[in-house]
């Protein structure tokens, strides 16, 4: 019998495994895979809003694209509430940490523009209030479709549920700035199915989000990566020999790591426009290793597929650990097998002295990595912190075969274009 995947001309594949043995190779503070220390005196993009996940405007091949000389980024954004009685502590001072930690519940898509690829100017909300069907507008990808300025914004509509959606609008430029117009009709694309990807009914802590559509450089078809968890009731997953990998004696005990079931999902479009999608089995699973492989994305380089995904210390399973940061895997073909970069998967982690300094790293095809500042200690003991909610310094990576190296640091939020499109 032909599987549904074969029907769409896609070769059936086995997910690659990020094993516990791979994760045991993670070395925090290796200078070649550690983000330079972020100073506590960082500048803030805006005193009115927090920003976190940053999504540069790009084309379907992954190239960061400016329009008429304007760079554009989209960000998850939430108002700051310095004067709201709800966010004052007992002494009447603004409890910025509580405000920051509550941000996910009120996340909205905003856009920013710049002539220089940094010093971003706030454009505003992409969709007017009431357009998006749920409370939270979570991460995704803005795609510039053509020189008429049409943009497909893929994102995640969350609470209730978690649905991968898209909304089409247009980017308009003038001498003075950029606006996003016409993002008015949100189209639901798909949700977790419970067979390949875990549903909310199977696990209240499920993850299903962060669409990243792309054109495969080899077969030319339209696909999409996303974050998921492996289907099945919470607690029912098995961490067996394959998930454990080749561990030394004494490392066989998997503890309660069956609760960690992250995967990188993939879907293929049935149409040229990306309105009709079919989910395929995950590209990569991390059962017994980690519960979140967020914001998966590719860099296509040297004929290889470099798959990057962000993850946290707190989402690792028992007996394995690593820093918050971006992890990577490489394969010679889209469906793998994928091998962890640098042996372990770790590509760029936070230094152990500042474990929460940055997150949500996005590796661009030019090797530049953008992220946001979460919080940075302001004293020796790390008890006092400064909350960010702003762009971190960009880091330069060299990607070579199965290895990566930190080689440069740039200005805060430096996201230069790789292509410029002149709008007609
Ligand atoms: C990463 C992330 C995304 C999600 C968003 C929610 O920082 O967890 O996976 O879409 O933040 O705020």
Coordinates of C-alpha atoms and ligand atoms in Angstrom, one line a residue:
X1 CA 0.0 0.0 0.0
X2 CA 1.2 3.5 -0.8
X3 CA 1.5 5.8 2.2
X4 CA 0.0 9.3 1.9
X5 CA 3.5 10.7 1.9
X6 CA 4.3 8.7 -1.2
X7 CA 1.2 10.1 -2.9
X8 CA 2.7 13.6 -2.8
X9 CA 5.9 12.3 -4.3
X10 CA 7.7 12.6 -0.9
X11 CA 9.9 9.7 0.1
X12 CA 8.7 8.1 3.4
X13 CA 11.4 8.6 6.1
X14 CA 12.3 7.6 9.6
X15 CA 12.7 10.5 12.1
X16 CA 16.3 11.1 13.1
X17 CA 17.0 10.8 16.8
X18 CA 18.7 13.3 19.1
X19 CA 19.9 10.7 21.7
X20 CA 20.8 10.9 25.3
X21 CA 24.3 9.9 24.3
X22 CA 24.5 12.9 22.0
X23 CA 23.3 15.2 24.7
X24 CA 25.9 13.9 27.1
X25 CA 28.5 15.5 24.9
X26 CA 27.1 19.0 25.5
X27 CA 29.8 21.2 27.1
X28 CA 28.6 24.5 28.6
X29 CA 31.1 27.4 28.3
X30 CA 33.0 25.9 25.4
X31 CA 34.0 29.3 23.8
X32 CA 33.3 28.0 20.3
X33 CA 29.7 27.3 21.2
X34 CA 29.0 30.0 23.8
X35 CA 27.5 33.4 23.3
X36 CA 29.7 36.2 24.5
X37 CA 28.6 37.8 27.7
X38 CA 25.8 40.4 27.3
X39 CA 26.5 43.5 29.3
X40 CA 24.0 44.7 31.8
X41 CA 24.0 48.3 30.3
X42 CA 22.4 47.2 27.1
X43 CA 20.2 49.7 25.2
X44 CA 16.4 49.0 24.9
X45 CA 14.5 49.1 21.7
X46 CA 11.4 50.6 23.3
X47 CA 10.3 51.6 26.8
X48 CA 6.6 51.0 25.8
X49 CA 6.9 47.4 24.7
X50 CA 8.8 44.2 25.4
X51 CA 9.9 42.3 22.3
X52 CA 11.2 38.7 22.1
X53 CA 11.1 36.2 19.2
X54 CA 12.4 38.1 16.1
X55 CA 11.4 37.1 12.6
X56 CA 13.2 38.8 9.8
X57 CA 11.3 39.3 6.5
X58 CA 12.6 36.7 4.1
X59 CA 12.0 34.9 0.8
X60 CA 11.0 31.2 0.5
X61 CA 14.6 30.3 0.0
X62 CA 15.6 31.7 3.4
X63 CA 17.3 34.9 2.3
X64 CA 16.7 37.9 4.6
X65 CA 15.1 40.5 2.3
X66 CA 14.8 44.2 2.4
X67 CA 12.2 46.1 0.3
X68 CA 13.1 49.4 -1.4
X69 CA 16.1 49.6 0.9
X70 CA 14.1 49.1 4.0
X71 CA 14.9 46.2 6.3
X72 CA 11.9 44.7 8.1
X73 CA 11.5 42.5 11.1
X74 CA 8.5 41.1 12.9
X75 CA 8.6 40.5 16.6
X76 CA 6.4 38.9 19.3
X77 CA 5.5 42.0 21.3
X78 CA 3.7 42.9 24.6
X79 CA 3.0 46.2 26.3
X80 CA 5.1 47.1 29.3
X81 CA 3.0 48.1 32.3
X82 CA 5.3 50.4 34.5
X83 CA 2.3 52.3 35.9
X84 CA -0.3 49.5 36.1
X85 CA -1.2 48.8 39.8
X86 CA -1.4 45.1 38.9
X87 CA 2.4 45.1 38.3
X88 CA 3.5 47.1 41.4
X89 CA 5.2 45.2 44.2
X90 CA 4.6 45.7 48.0
X91 CA 6.8 48.8 48.0
X92 CA 4.9 50.4 45.1
X93 CA 7.8 49.7 42.6
X94 CA 7.3 48.3 39.1
X95 CA 7.7 44.5 39.2
X96 CA 9.1 44.3 35.7
X97 CA 10.0 40.6 36.1
X98 CA 6.4 39.6 36.7
X99 CA 5.3 41.8 33.8
X100 CA 7.9 40.1 31.6
X101 CA 7.0 36.6 32.7
X102 CA 3.3 37.2 31.9
X103 CA 4.1 38.4 28.4
X104 CA 3.2 35.1 26.5
X105 CA -0.5 35.5 27.4
X106 CA -0.7 38.8 25.5
X107 CA 1.8 38.3 22.7
X108 CA 1.0 40.2 19.5
X109 CA 2.8 40.5 16.1
X110 CA 4.4 43.8 15.6
X111 CA 6.8 45.0 12.8
X112 CA 9.8 47.3 12.8
X113 CA 11.8 48.9 9.9
X114 CA 15.3 50.3 9.4
X115 CA 17.6 51.7 6.7
X116 CA 20.7 50.2 8.3
X117 CA 19.6 46.8 9.5
X118 CA 19.7 48.0 13.1
X119 CA 18.2 50.8 15.3
X120 CA 14.8 49.6 14.4
X121 CA 11.8 52.0 14.3
X122 CA 8.5 50.7 15.5
X123 CA 5.9 50.2 12.7
X124 CA 3.0 48.9 14.8
X125 CA 0.8 45.9 15.0
X126 CA 0.5 43.7 11.9
X127 CA -3.1 42.8 12.4
X128 CA -5.7 45.0 14.0
X129 CA -7.3 43.9 17.3
X130 CA -10.0 41.2 16.6
X131 CA -8.4 39.9 13.3
X132 CA -6.5 37.0 14.9
X133 CA -9.0 34.4 16.1
X134 CA -7.3 33.6 19.5
X135 CA -5.8 35.5 22.4
X136 CA -2.1 34.9 21.6
X137 CA -0.2 35.6 18.3
X138 CA 2.8 33.3 18.7
X139 CA 5.9 32.9 16.5
X140 CA 6.0 32.2 12.8
X141 CA 7.6 33.6 9.6
X142 CA 6.8 36.5 7.3
X143 CA 7.5 35.6 3.7
X144 CA 7.9 38.3 0.9
X145 CA 6.2 36.6 -2.0
X146 CA 6.9 38.9 -4.9
X147 CA 7.8 42.4 -6.1
X148 CA 4.2 43.6 -5.6
X149 CA 5.0 43.5 -1.9
X150 CA 2.7 40.6 -1.0
X151 CA 3.6 39.0 2.3
X152 CA 2.3 35.7 3.7
X153 CA 2.6 35.8 7.5
X154 CA 2.6 32.3 8.9
X155 CA 2.2 32.2 12.7
X156 CA 0.6 30.3 15.5
X157 CA -2.9 31.2 16.9
X158 CA -2.9 30.1 20.5
X159 CA -5.4 29.9 23.3
X160 CA -7.8 28.3 22.8
X161 CA -5.8 25.5 21.1
X162 CA -2.8 26.0 18.9
X163 CA -3.4 26.3 15.2
X164 CA -0.8 27.0 12.5
X165 CA -2.4 29.8 10.4
X166 CA -1.5 32.3 7.8
X167 CA -2.6 35.8 6.8
X168 CA -1.8 37.6 3.6
X169 CA -1.2 41.3 3.4
X170 CA 1.2 43.7 1.7
X171 CA 4.3 45.7 2.6
X172 CA 4.2 49.3 1.4
X173 CA 7.2 51.7 1.5
X174 CA 7.7 55.4 1.3
X175 CA 10.7 57.6 1.7
X176 CA 9.9 57.8 5.4
X177 CA 9.1 54.3 6.4
X178 CA 7.2 51.1 6.0
X179 CA 3.7 49.9 6.6
X180 CA 2.0 46.6 6.6
X181 CA -1.5 46.7 5.1
X182 CA -4.4 44.4 4.5
X183 CA -3.6 41.6 7.0
X184 CA -7.3 41.0 7.6
X185 CA -8.2 37.4 6.9
X186 CA -6.6 34.7 8.9
X187 CA -6.7 31.2 7.4
X188 CA -6.3 28.2 9.7
X189 CA -3.9 25.6 8.1
X190 CA -3.6 22.7 10.5
X191 CA -3.4 21.5 14.1
X192 CA -1.7 18.5 15.8
X193 CA -3.3 15.2 14.8
X194 CA -2.7 13.0 17.8
X195 CA -1.1 10.3 15.5
X196 CA 2.2 11.9 14.6
X197 CA 2.0 15.1 16.7
X198 CA 0.8 15.3 20.3
X199 CA -2.5 17.1 21.0
X200 CA -3.6 19.1 24.0
X201 CA -5.9 16.2 24.9
X202 CA -2.9 13.9 25.1
X203 CA -0.8 16.4 27.1
X204 CA -1.8 19.7 28.6
X205 CA 1.8 20.8 28.2
X206 CA 2.0 20.0 24.5
X207 CA 3.8 22.2 22.0
X208 CA 2.6 22.8 18.4
X209 CA 3.8 26.0 16.9
X210 CA 6.4 28.2 15.1
X211 CA 5.8 27.5 11.4
X212 CA 8.8 28.0 9.1
X213 CA 7.8 27.5 5.4
X214 CA 10.6 27.0 2.8
X215 CA 11.2 25.9 -0.7
X216 CA 13.4 22.8 -0.8
X217 CA 16.6 23.7 -2.8
X218 CA 16.6 20.2 -4.3
X219 CA 13.1 19.2 -5.2
X220 CA 11.7 22.8 -5.4
X221 CA 8.6 21.9 -3.4
X222 CA 7.0 24.0 -0.6
X223 CA 7.5 22.5 2.9
X224 CA 7.1 23.8 6.4
X225 CA 9.0 23.1 9.6
X226 CA 7.3 23.5 13.0
X227 CA 7.7 22.6 16.7
X228 CA 5.8 19.6 18.0
X229 CA 5.8 16.8 20.6
X230 CA 5.7 13.2 19.6
X231 CA 2.0 11.9 19.7
X232 CA 0.8 9.8 22.6
X233 CA -0.6 10.2 26.1
X234 CA 1.7 12.0 28.5
X235 CA 3.9 9.5 30.3
X236 CA 3.3 6.7 27.7
X237 CA 6.5 7.3 25.7
X238 CA 9.3 4.7 25.8
X239 CA 13.0 5.8 26.2
X240 CA 14.6 2.6 24.8
X241 CA 18.0 1.7 23.4
X242 CA 17.6 3.9 20.3
X243 CA 16.7 7.0 22.3
X244 CA 19.4 6.3 24.8
X245 CA 22.2 5.8 22.2
X246 CA 25.7 4.6 22.9
X247 CA 26.2 5.6 26.6
X248 CA 29.1 4.6 28.9
X249 CA 28.4 2.1 31.7
X250 CA 26.5 3.8 34.5
X251 CA 24.5 6.0 32.2
X252 CA 21.6 3.7 31.3
X253 CA 19.2 5.1 33.9
X254 CA 16.7 7.3 32.1
X255 CA 14.8 8.5 35.2
X256 CA 11.5 10.2 34.3
X257 CA 12.8 11.4 30.9
X258 CA 9.8 9.7 29.2
X259 CA 8.0 13.0 29.8
X260 CA 10.4 14.8 27.4
X261 CA 9.1 14.2 23.9
X262 CA 10.1 17.2 21.6
X263 CA 10.2 16.9 17.9
X264 CA 10.8 19.0 14.8
X265 CA 7.7 18.6 12.6
X266 CA 7.5 18.9 8.8
X267 CA 4.5 19.4 6.4
X268 CA 4.4 19.5 2.6
X269 CA 2.1 21.8 0.6
X270 CA -0.4 20.2 -1.8
X271 CA -0.7 23.5 -3.7
X272 CA 1.7 26.2 -4.9
X273 CA 0.2 28.9 -2.7
X274 CA 0.6 27.0 0.6
X275 CA -3.0 27.0 1.5
X276 CA -3.4 23.2 1.8
X277 CA -0.9 21.2 3.8
X278 CA -0.2 17.6 4.7
X279 CA 1.7 16.8 7.9
X280 CA 4.5 14.2 7.5
X281 CA 6.3 12.3 10.3
X282 CA 8.8 14.4 12.3
X283 CA 12.3 15.1 10.9
X284 CA 13.9 14.8 14.3
X285 CA 12.7 13.5 17.7
X286 CA 14.2 14.1 21.2
X287 CA 12.3 11.6 23.3
X288 CA 14.1 11.1 26.6
X289 CA 16.3 14.1 25.9
X290 CA 14.3 17.4 25.7
X291 CA 10.7 18.5 25.7
X292 CA 11.0 21.6 23.5
X293 CA 12.6 22.0 20.1
X294 CA 11.3 25.5 19.3
X295 CA 11.4 27.7 16.2
X296 CA 13.0 25.1 13.9
X297 CA 14.6 26.6 10.8
X298 CA 17.1 25.7 8.1
X299 CA 20.3 27.1 6.6
X300 CA 21.0 25.5 3.2
X301 CA 24.8 25.6 2.7
X302 CA 27.4 23.6 0.8
X303 CA 24.6 21.3 -0.5
X304 CA 23.7 20.4 3.0
X305 CA 20.6 20.9 5.3
X306 CA 21.5 22.7 8.5
X307 CA 18.5 22.3 10.9
X308 CA 18.5 24.7 13.8
X309 CA 16.2 24.8 16.8
X310 CA 16.1 26.6 20.2
X311 CA 15.8 24.8 23.5
X312 CA 16.1 25.4 27.2
X313 CA 17.9 24.0 30.3
X314 CA 14.6 23.4 32.1
X315 CA 13.1 21.3 29.3
X316 CA 15.9 18.7 29.3
X317 CA 15.1 15.2 30.8
X318 CA 16.6 13.6 33.9
X319 CA 20.3 12.9 33.6
X320 CA 21.0 15.2 30.6
X321 CA 21.4 19.0 30.5
X322 CA 22.6 21.9 28.4
X323 CA 22.4 25.7 28.2
X324 CA 19.5 27.7 26.8
X325 CA 20.4 28.4 23.2
X326 CA 20.3 27.1 19.7
X327 CA 21.1 23.6 18.7
X328 CA 21.8 22.2 15.3
X329 CA 21.8 19.1 13.1
X330 CA 23.0 18.4 9.6
X331 CA 22.0 16.1 6.8
X332 CA 22.8 15.6 3.1
X333 CA 19.1 15.4 2.2
X334 CA 15.9 17.0 3.5
X335 CA 14.6 13.8 5.2
X336 CA 17.9 13.0 6.9
X337 CA 19.5 11.2 8.6
X338 CA 20.4 14.2 10.7
X339 CA 23.6 14.2 12.8
X340 CA 24.0 16.6 15.7
X341 CA 26.4 19.5 15.0
X342 CA 29.6 19.6 17.1
X343 CA 28.7 16.0 18.3
X344 CA 26.2 17.2 20.9
X345 CA 23.9 19.5 18.9
X346 CA 24.9 22.6 20.9
X347 CA 25.7 25.5 18.5
X348 CA 25.3 28.7 20.6
X349 CA 24.4 28.5 24.3
X350 CA 24.3 31.0 27.1
X351 CA 27.4 31.2 29.4
X352 CA 26.8 29.5 32.7
X353 CA 27.4 32.8 34.6
X354 CA 24.4 34.4 32.7
X355 CA 22.1 31.4 32.0
X356 CA 19.1 33.5 30.9
X357 CA 20.9 36.3 29.0
X358 CA 19.4 35.5 25.6
X359 CA 17.0 33.2 23.9
X360 CA 15.2 32.5 20.6
X361 CA 18.2 32.4 18.4
X362 CA 17.6 32.6 14.7
X363 CA 20.5 31.5 12.4
X364 CA 20.5 33.3 9.1
X365 CA 22.1 32.0 5.9
X366 CA 24.9 34.6 6.2
X367 CA 25.9 33.0 9.5
X368 CA 24.6 35.8 11.6
X369 CA 22.5 34.8 14.7
X370 CA 19.9 37.2 16.2
X371 CA 18.3 36.6 19.6
X372 CA 16.6 38.7 22.3
X373 CA 17.8 39.7 25.8
X374 CA 15.9 37.9 28.5
X375 CA 17.7 38.9 31.7
X376 CA 21.2 39.8 32.7
X377 CA 22.6 39.8 36.3
X378 CA 23.6 43.2 37.6
X379 CA 25.6 42.0 40.6
X380 CA 28.2 39.3 41.3
X381 CA 25.9 36.8 43.0
X382 CA 23.3 37.0 40.2
X383 CA 20.4 37.8 42.5
X384 CA 19.8 41.2 41.0
X385 CA 18.9 41.1 37.3
X386 CA 18.0 43.5 34.6
X387 CA 15.1 42.4 32.3
X388 CA 15.6 42.8 28.6
X389 CA 12.7 42.4 26.2
X390 CA 14.9 43.8 23.5
X391 CA 17.4 42.7 20.8
X392 CA 20.6 41.1 21.8
X393 CA 24.0 41.7 20.1
X394 CA 24.1 39.6 16.9
X395 CA 26.6 36.8 16.8
X396 CA 28.6 35.6 13.8
X397 CA 29.0 31.8 13.3
X398 CA 31.1 29.9 10.9
X399 CA 29.4 26.7 9.7
X400 CA 31.9 24.1 8.4
X401 CA 30.9 20.5 7.7
X402 CA 29.6 19.0 11.0
X403 CA 31.1 21.8 13.1
X404 CA 30.3 25.4 14.0
X405 CA 32.4 28.2 15.5
X406 CA 31.5 31.5 17.1
X407 CA 33.7 34.0 15.2
X408 CA 32.2 37.5 15.6
X409 CA 30.0 39.8 17.6
X410 CA 28.0 42.7 16.1
X411 CA 25.7 45.4 17.2
X412 CA 22.4 44.9 19.1
X413 CA 19.7 43.6 16.7
X414 CA 22.0 43.8 13.6
X415 CA 20.0 42.0 10.9
X416 CA 21.4 43.1 7.5
X417 CA 19.5 42.2 4.3
X418 CA 20.9 39.6 2.0
X419 CA 18.8 40.7 -0.9
X420 CA 16.9 43.9 -1.8
X421 CA 13.6 43.8 -3.7
X422 CA 12.5 46.9 -5.5
X423 CA 8.7 47.0 -5.4
X424 CA 6.7 47.6 -8.6
Ligands
LIG1 C1 10.1 30.9 21.9 C2 8.6 30.7 22.1 C3 8.0 30.2 20.8 C4 6.6 30.7 21.0 C5 6.7 32.0 21.7 C6 5.6 32.3 22.7 O1 10.6 32.0 22.6 O2 8.4 29.9 23.2 O3 8.1 28.8 20.7 O4 5.9 30.8 19.7 O5 7.9 32.0 22.4 O6 5.8 33.5 23.4

